[in-house]
Amino acid sequence: QVQLVESGGGLVQPGGSLTLSCAASENIFNFNDMGWYRRAPGKERELVATINVGGKTNYADFAEGRFSISRANAQNTVYLQMGSLRPEGTAVYYCRARSLSRTYWGQGTQVTLSS
């Protein structure tokens, strides 16, 4: 059973930065792509960013230019660097890994924007 463990969430002021980590229990080359999603209070879960096995990235419009997704293959970890955070960024951030046949989700890490 694949496990994805997110970390790095917390309380941050608007305009601040935060880096989230997602550690996988197996080699991330086993996945076609990995990504970050978020669910804000009262809203549907939405895409933040993805990165495929070749390193190609994709961002939601709100994340473009402010967030950066990357992968450390040797550590089986995917990162999400978030900058210029906005109040609407308060959400639970989830890591997702997708293989040919299955999709895996982590338990999520809470990010709260507050001054």
Tab-separated table of N, CA and C in Angstrom:
chain	number	residue	atom	x	y	z
A	1	GLN	N	0.838	-1.181	0.000
A	1	GLN	CA	0.000	0.000	0.000
A	1	GLN	C	0.881	1.242	0.000
A	2	VAL	N	0.683	2.081	-0.986
A	2	VAL	CA	1.462	3.305	-1.094
A	2	VAL	C	1.018	4.284	-0.023
A	3	GLN	N	1.979	4.895	0.621
A	3	GLN	CA	1.681	5.954	1.584
A	3	GLN	C	2.306	7.260	1.139
A	4	LEU	N	1.530	8.317	1.259
A	4	LEU	CA	2.003	9.656	0.976
A	4	LEU	C	1.844	10.465	2.261
A	5	VAL	N	2.918	11.047	2.724
A	5	VAL	CA	2.880	11.785	3.983
A	5	VAL	C	3.256	13.235	3.729
A	6	GLU	N	2.290	14.105	3.938
A	6	GLU	CA	2.537	15.539	3.754
A	6	GLU	C	3.040	16.163	5.051
A	7	SER	N	3.827	17.199	4.900
A	7	SER	CA	4.298	17.965	6.045
A	7	SER	C	4.594	19.384	5.603
A	8	GLY	N	4.773	20.253	6.586
A	8	GLY	CA	5.161	21.623	6.278
A	8	GLY	C	4.052	22.647	6.411
A	9	GLY	N	2.835	22.199	6.648
A	9	GLY	CA	1.742	23.151	6.817
A	9	GLY	C	1.868	23.922	8.114
A	10	GLY	N	1.039	24.931	8.248
A	10	GLY	CA	1.057	25.723	9.475
A	10	GLY	C	0.374	27.052	9.282
A	11	LEU	N	0.633	27.940	10.211
A	11	LEU	CA	0.052	29.276	10.208
A	11	LEU	C	1.047	30.244	9.583
A	12	VAL	N	0.584	31.016	8.627
A	12	VAL	CA	1.466	31.955	7.943
A	12	VAL	C	0.693	33.244	7.669
A	13	GLN	N	1.410	34.342	7.648
A	13	GLN	CA	0.776	35.625	7.370
A	13	GLN	C	0.584	35.824	5.878
A	14	PRO	N	-0.451	36.534	5.491
A	14	PRO	CA	-0.602	36.874	4.065
A	14	PRO	C	0.659	37.556	3.546
A	15	GLY	N	1.040	37.147	2.356
A	15	GLY	CA	2.274	37.656	1.775
A	15	GLY	C	3.485	36.802	2.086
A	16	GLY	N	3.319	35.874	3.009
A	16	GLY	CA	4.429	35.026	3.420
A	16	GLY	C	4.632	33.831	2.507
A	17	SER	N	5.576	32.981	2.919
A	17	SER	CA	5.944	31.810	2.130
A	17	SER	C	5.899	30.560	2.984
A	18	LEU	N	5.734	29.445	2.301
A	18	LEU	CA	5.682	28.153	2.985
A	18	LEU	C	6.064	27.083	1.979
A	19	THR	N	6.760	26.058	2.452
A	19	THR	CA	7.100	24.924	1.595
A	19	THR	C	6.499	23.655	2.163
A	20	LEU	N	5.729	22.973	1.353
A	20	LEU	CA	5.131	21.696	1.727
A	20	LEU	C	5.956	20.555	1.146
A	21	SER	N	5.988	19.452	1.865
A	21	SER	CA	6.691	18.255	1.412
A	21	SER	C	5.732	17.074	1.367
A	22	CYS	N	5.949	16.199	0.415
A	22	CYS	CA	5.182	14.966	0.311
A	22	CYS	C	6.165	13.821	0.140
A	23	ALA	N	6.265	12.986	1.151
A	23	ALA	CA	7.176	11.850	1.124
A	23	ALA	C	6.404	10.588	0.767
A	24	ALA	N	6.855	9.907	-0.276
A	24	ALA	CA	6.202	8.680	-0.729
A	24	ALA	C	6.913	7.465	-0.152
A	25	SER	N	6.156	6.407	0.038
A	25	SER	CA	6.710	5.185	0.637
A	25	SER	C	7.408	4.297	-0.386
A	26	GLU	N	7.359	4.703	-1.665
A	26	GLU	CA	8.074	3.954	-2.672
A	26	GLU	C	8.646	4.904	-3.711
A	27	ASN	N	9.389	4.337	-4.621
A	27	ASN	CA	10.065	5.117	-5.649
A	27	ASN	C	9.055	5.925	-6.467
A	28	ILE	N	9.249	7.237	-6.491
A	28	ILE	CA	8.260	8.076	-7.191
A	28	ILE	C	8.344	7.937	-8.707
A	29	PHE	N	9.349	7.252	-9.213
A	29	PHE	CA	9.373	6.948	-10.645
A	29	PHE	C	8.277	5.940	-11.011
A	30	ASN	N	7.681	5.317	-9.978
A	30	ASN	CA	6.585	4.391	-10.238
A	30	ASN	C	5.295	5.110	-10.629
A	31	PHE	N	5.278	6.427	-10.435
A	31	PHE	CA	4.064	7.192	-10.697
A	31	PHE	C	4.206	8.028	-11.969
A	32	ASN	N	3.147	8.069	-12.747
A	32	ASN	CA	3.172	8.894	-13.955
A	32	ASN	C	3.293	10.369	-13.601
A	33	ASP	N	2.605	10.752	-12.559
A	33	ASP	CA	2.728	12.124	-12.104
A	33	ASP	C	2.346	12.226	-10.638
A	34	MET	N	2.773	13.293	-10.037
A	34	MET	CA	2.424	13.608	-8.658
A	34	MET	C	1.963	15.055	-8.607
A	35	GLY	N	1.152	15.357	-7.612
A	35	GLY	CA	0.633	16.713	-7.584
A	35	GLY	C	0.138	17.134	-6.225
A	36	TRP	N	-0.189	18.388	-6.162
A	36	TRP	CA	-0.779	18.980	-4.963
A	36	TRP	C	-2.164	19.517	-5.300
A	37	TYR	N	-3.080	19.250	-4.395
A	37	TYR	CA	-4.430	19.759	-4.491
A	37	TYR	C	-4.761	20.423	-3.160
A	38	ARG	N	-5.820	21.190	-3.151
A	38	ARG	CA	-6.230	21.798	-1.884
A	38	ARG	C	-7.746	21.861	-1.800
A	39	ARG	N	-8.228	21.849	-0.555
A	39	ARG	CA	-9.650	22.024	-0.307
A	39	ARG	C	-9.821	23.111	0.739
A	40	ALA	N	-10.371	24.224	0.307
A	40	ALA	CA	-10.662	25.324	1.219
A	40	ALA	C	-11.996	25.063	1.928
A	41	PRO	N	-12.220	25.666	3.069
A	41	PRO	CA	-13.476	25.452	3.795
A	41	PRO	C	-14.682	25.735	2.922
A	42	GLY	N	-15.586	24.772	2.833
A	42	GLY	CA	-16.817	24.953	2.079
A	42	GLY	C	-16.675	24.864	0.576
A	43	LYS	N	-15.489	24.471	0.104
A	43	LYS	CA	-15.269	24.413	-1.345
A	43	LYS	C	-14.848	23.018	-1.775
A	44	GLU	N	-14.890	22.802	-3.084
A	44	GLU	CA	-14.437	21.544	-3.641
A	44	GLU	C	-12.903	21.495	-3.658
A	45	ARG	N	-12.394	20.279	-3.689
A	45	ARG	CA	-10.943	20.124	-3.828
A	45	ARG	C	-10.537	20.589	-5.223
A	46	GLU	N	-9.419	21.298	-5.308
A	46	GLU	CA	-8.984	21.831	-6.605
A	46	GLU	C	-7.495	21.596	-6.802
A	47	LEU	N	-7.134	21.559	-8.059
A	47	LEU	CA	-5.736	21.374	-8.443
A	47	LEU	C	-4.916	22.590	-8.054
A	48	VAL	N	-3.712	22.343	-7.551
A	48	VAL	CA	-2.745	23.410	-7.331
A	48	VAL	C	-1.633	23.300	-8.367
A	49	ALA	N	-0.985	22.137	-8.412
A	49	ALA	CA	0.127	21.936	-9.343
A	49	ALA	C	0.414	20.454	-9.489
A	50	THR	N	0.934	20.075	-10.641
A	50	THR	CA	1.370	18.703	-10.863
A	50	THR	C	2.744	18.696	-11.515
A	51	ILE	N	3.416	17.563	-11.362
A	51	ILE	CA	4.699	17.362	-12.019
A	51	ILE	C	4.758	15.921	-12.491
A	52	ASN	N	5.135	15.704	-13.742
A	52	ASN	CA	5.130	14.332	-14.230
A	52	ASN	C	6.512	13.685	-14.074
A	53	VAL	N	6.602	12.446	-14.503
A	53	VAL	CA	7.837	11.692	-14.282
A	53	VAL	C	9.016	12.323	-15.024
A	54	GLY	N	8.709	13.057	-16.082
A	54	GLY	CA	9.771	13.728	-16.831
A	54	GLY	C	10.113	15.112	-16.318
A	55	GLY	N	9.373	15.550	-15.298
A	55	GLY	CA	9.643	16.865	-14.725
A	55	GLY	C	8.785	17.995	-15.276
A	56	LYS	N	7.879	17.667	-16.185
A	56	LYS	CA	7.010	18.706	-16.731
A	56	LYS	C	5.991	19.112	-15.667
A	57	THR	N	5.797	20.417	-15.539
A	57	THR	CA	4.915	20.938	-14.495
A	57	THR	C	3.659	21.584	-15.084
A	58	ASN	N	2.643	21.630	-14.246
A	58	ASN	CA	1.384	22.260	-14.624
A	58	ASN	C	0.834	22.959	-13.381
A	59	TYR	N	0.334	24.188	-13.556
A	59	TYR	CA	-0.144	24.964	-12.420
A	59	TYR	C	-1.551	25.484	-12.656
A	60	ALA	N	-2.300	25.561	-11.569
A	60	ALA	CA	-3.556	26.290	-11.620
A	60	ALA	C	-3.250	27.767	-11.845
A	61	ASP	N	-4.213	28.472	-12.397
A	61	ASP	CA	-3.981	29.896	-12.688
A	61	ASP	C	-3.561	30.670	-11.449
A	62	PHE	N	-4.182	30.372	-10.308
A	62	PHE	CA	-3.877	31.135	-9.098
A	62	PHE	C	-2.466	30.847	-8.581
A	63	ALA	N	-1.905	29.708	-8.986
A	63	ALA	CA	-0.585	29.306	-8.507
A	63	ALA	C	0.542	29.749	-9.443
A	64	GLU	N	0.199	30.005	-10.677
A	64	GLU	CA	1.207	30.358	-11.678
A	64	GLU	C	1.995	31.591	-11.233
A	65	GLY	N	3.310	31.464	-11.237
A	65	GLY	CA	4.160	32.583	-10.889
A	65	GLY	C	4.426	32.769	-9.406
A	66	ARG	N	3.626	32.115	-8.561
A	66	ARG	CA	3.817	32.254	-7.115
A	66	ARG	C	4.216	30.949	-6.449
A	67	PHE	N	3.799	29.837	-7.026
A	67	PHE	CA	4.091	28.523	-6.463
A	67	PHE	C	5.054	27.778	-7.390
A	68	SER	N	5.795	26.842	-6.801
A	68	SER	CA	6.701	26.025	-7.594
A	68	SER	C	6.681	24.597	-7.077
A	69	ILE	N	6.407	23.650	-7.973
A	69	ILE	CA	6.417	22.236	-7.598
A	69	ILE	C	7.718	21.622	-8.106
A	70	SER	N	8.305	20.762	-7.299
A	70	SER	CA	9.546	20.116	-7.685
A	70	SER	C	9.596	18.727	-7.065
A	71	ARG	N	10.549	17.931	-7.547
A	71	ARG	CA	10.664	16.579	-7.033
A	71	ARG	C	12.120	16.265	-6.733
A	72	ALA	N	12.335	15.547	-5.638
A	72	ALA	CA	13.659	15.050	-5.269
A	72	ALA	C	13.591	13.537	-5.382
A	73	ASN	N	14.006	13.025	-6.506
A	73	ASN	CA	13.805	11.606	-6.796
A	73	ASN	C	14.521	10.691	-5.798
A	74	ALA	N	15.706	11.082	-5.404
A	74	ALA	CA	16.474	10.233	-4.495
A	74	ALA	C	15.805	10.125	-3.119
A	75	GLN	N	15.046	11.151	-2.755
A	75	GLN	CA	14.361	11.152	-1.462
A	75	GLN	C	12.891	10.744	-1.588
A	76	ASN	N	12.455	10.427	-2.810
A	76	ASN	CA	11.046	10.060	-3.054
A	76	ASN	C	10.099	11.116	-2.497
A	77	THR	N	10.445	12.360	-2.746
A	77	THR	CA	9.708	13.475	-2.162
A	77	THR	C	9.365	14.507	-3.235
A	78	VAL	N	8.189	15.052	-3.100
A	78	VAL	CA	7.745	16.151	-3.958
A	78	VAL	C	7.488	17.363	-3.061
A	79	TYR	N	7.882	18.524	-3.542
A	79	TYR	CA	7.752	19.753	-2.767
A	79	TYR	C	6.810	20.733	-3.464
A	80	LEU	N	6.220	21.572	-2.655
A	80	LEU	CA	5.446	22.689	-3.177
A	80	LEU	C	5.898	23.943	-2.439
A	81	GLN	N	6.609	24.802	-3.153
A	81	GLN	CA	7.033	26.073	-2.585
A	81	GLN	C	5.960	27.102	-2.907
A	82	MET	N	5.452	27.740	-1.877
A	82	MET	CA	4.378	28.704	-2.055
A	82	MET	C	4.858	30.072	-1.584
A	83	GLY	N	4.664	31.068	-2.409
A	83	GLY	CA	5.057	32.423	-2.058
A	83	GLY	C	3.908	33.391	-2.272
A	84	SER	N	4.070	34.579	-1.726
A	84	SER	CA	3.040	35.621	-1.837
A	84	SER	C	1.664	35.059	-1.514
A	85	LEU	N	1.597	34.358	-0.404
A	85	LEU	CA	0.350	33.678	-0.045
A	85	LEU	C	-0.762	34.673	0.238
A	86	ARG	N	-1.950	34.270	-0.165
A	86	ARG	CA	-3.139	35.107	-0.018
A	86	ARG	C	-4.089	34.486	0.992
A	87	PRO	N	-4.973	35.270	1.583
A	87	PRO	CA	-5.913	34.729	2.585
A	87	PRO	C	-6.733	33.554	2.057
A	88	GLU	N	-7.062	33.579	0.769
A	88	GLU	CA	-7.857	32.483	0.198
A	88	GLU	C	-7.049	31.196	0.068
A	89	GLY	N	-5.783	31.253	0.434
A	89	GLY	CA	-4.952	30.057	0.422
A	89	GLY	C	-5.164	29.155	1.627
A	90	THR	N	-5.984	29.593	2.575
A	90	THR	CA	-6.302	28.733	3.718
A	90	THR	C	-7.037	27.499	3.231
A	91	ALA	N	-6.441	26.341	3.497
A	91	ALA	CA	-7.006	25.092	2.975
A	91	ALA	C	-6.216	23.922	3.530
A	92	VAL	N	-6.769	22.746	3.333
A	92	VAL	CA	-5.990	21.523	3.540
A	92	VAL	C	-5.353	21.182	2.198
A	93	TYR	N	-4.053	21.000	2.209
A	93	TYR	CA	-3.311	20.695	0.993
A	93	TYR	C	-3.000	19.198	0.963
A	94	TYR	N	-3.352	18.579	-0.149
A	94	TYR	CA	-3.204	17.140	-0.300
A	94	TYR	C	-2.191	16.806	-1.393
A	95	CYS	N	-1.435	15.774	-1.135
A	95	CYS	CA	-0.530	15.222	-2.125
A	95	CYS	C	-1.233	14.081	-2.848
A	96	ARG	N	-1.028	14.004	-4.157
A	96	ARG	CA	-1.625	12.931	-4.940
A	96	ARG	C	-0.552	12.310	-5.827
A	97	ALA	N	-0.587	10.989	-5.929
A	97	ALA	CA	0.305	10.259	-6.832
A	97	ALA	C	-0.552	9.393	-7.735
A	98	ARG	N	-0.213	9.379	-8.999
A	98	ARG	CA	-1.040	8.642	-9.951
A	98	ARG	C	-0.174	7.693	-10.776
A	99	SER	N	-0.542	6.417	-10.743
A	99	SER	CA	0.104	5.436	-11.604
A	99	SER	C	-0.838	5.126	-12.756
A	100	LEU	N	-0.504	4.134	-13.566
A	100	LEU	CA	-1.377	3.774	-14.697
A	100	LEU	C	-2.740	3.282	-14.215
A	101	SER	N	-2.745	2.612	-13.067
A	101	SER	CA	-3.973	1.948	-12.646
A	101	SER	C	-4.608	2.516	-11.401
A	102	ARG	N	-3.857	3.322	-10.640
A	102	ARG	CA	-4.410	3.784	-9.371
A	102	ARG	C	-3.989	5.211	-9.054
A	103	THR	N	-4.786	5.807	-8.194
A	103	THR	CA	-4.487	7.132	-7.669
A	103	THR	C	-4.421	7.046	-6.153
A	104	TYR	N	-3.406	7.685	-5.585
A	104	TYR	CA	-3.192	7.654	-4.149
A	104	TYR	C	-3.224	9.073	-3.599
A	105	TRP	N	-3.757	9.187	-2.391
A	105	TRP	CA	-3.853	10.491	-1.744
A	105	TRP	C	-3.229	10.436	-0.348
A	106	GLY	N	-2.625	11.519	0.040
A	106	GLY	CA	-2.169	11.654	1.411
A	106	GLY	C	-3.300	12.159	2.290
A	107	GLN	N	-2.994	12.299	3.579
A	107	GLN	CA	-3.998	12.715	4.547
A	107	GLN	C	-4.187	14.226	4.579
A	108	GLY	N	-3.253	14.941	4.011
A	108	GLY	CA	-3.374	16.395	3.952
A	108	GLY	C	-2.640	17.114	5.057
A	109	THR	N	-2.297	18.350	4.769
A	109	THR	CA	-1.664	19.209	5.770
A	109	THR	C	-2.355	20.569	5.722
A	110	GLN	N	-2.655	21.102	6.894
A	110	GLN	CA	-3.418	22.338	6.983
A	110	GLN	C	-2.510	23.545	6.803
A	111	VAL	N	-2.935	24.445	5.947
A	111	VAL	CA	-2.281	25.740	5.790
A	111	VAL	C	-3.302	26.814	6.137
A	112	THR	N	-2.944	27.680	7.062
A	112	THR	CA	-3.855	28.723	7.503
A	112	THR	C	-3.201	30.084	7.329
A	113	LEU	N	-3.890	30.945	6.611
A	113	LEU	CA	-3.406	32.306	6.414
A	113	LEU	C	-4.106	33.224	7.423
A	114	SER	N	-3.311	33.910	8.218
A	114	SER	CA	-3.887	34.809	9.210
A	114	SER	C	-2.859	35.845	9.612
A	115	SER	N	-3.324	37.070	9.751
A	115	SER	CA	-2.436	38.129	10.228
A	115	SER	C	-2.576	38.296	11.735
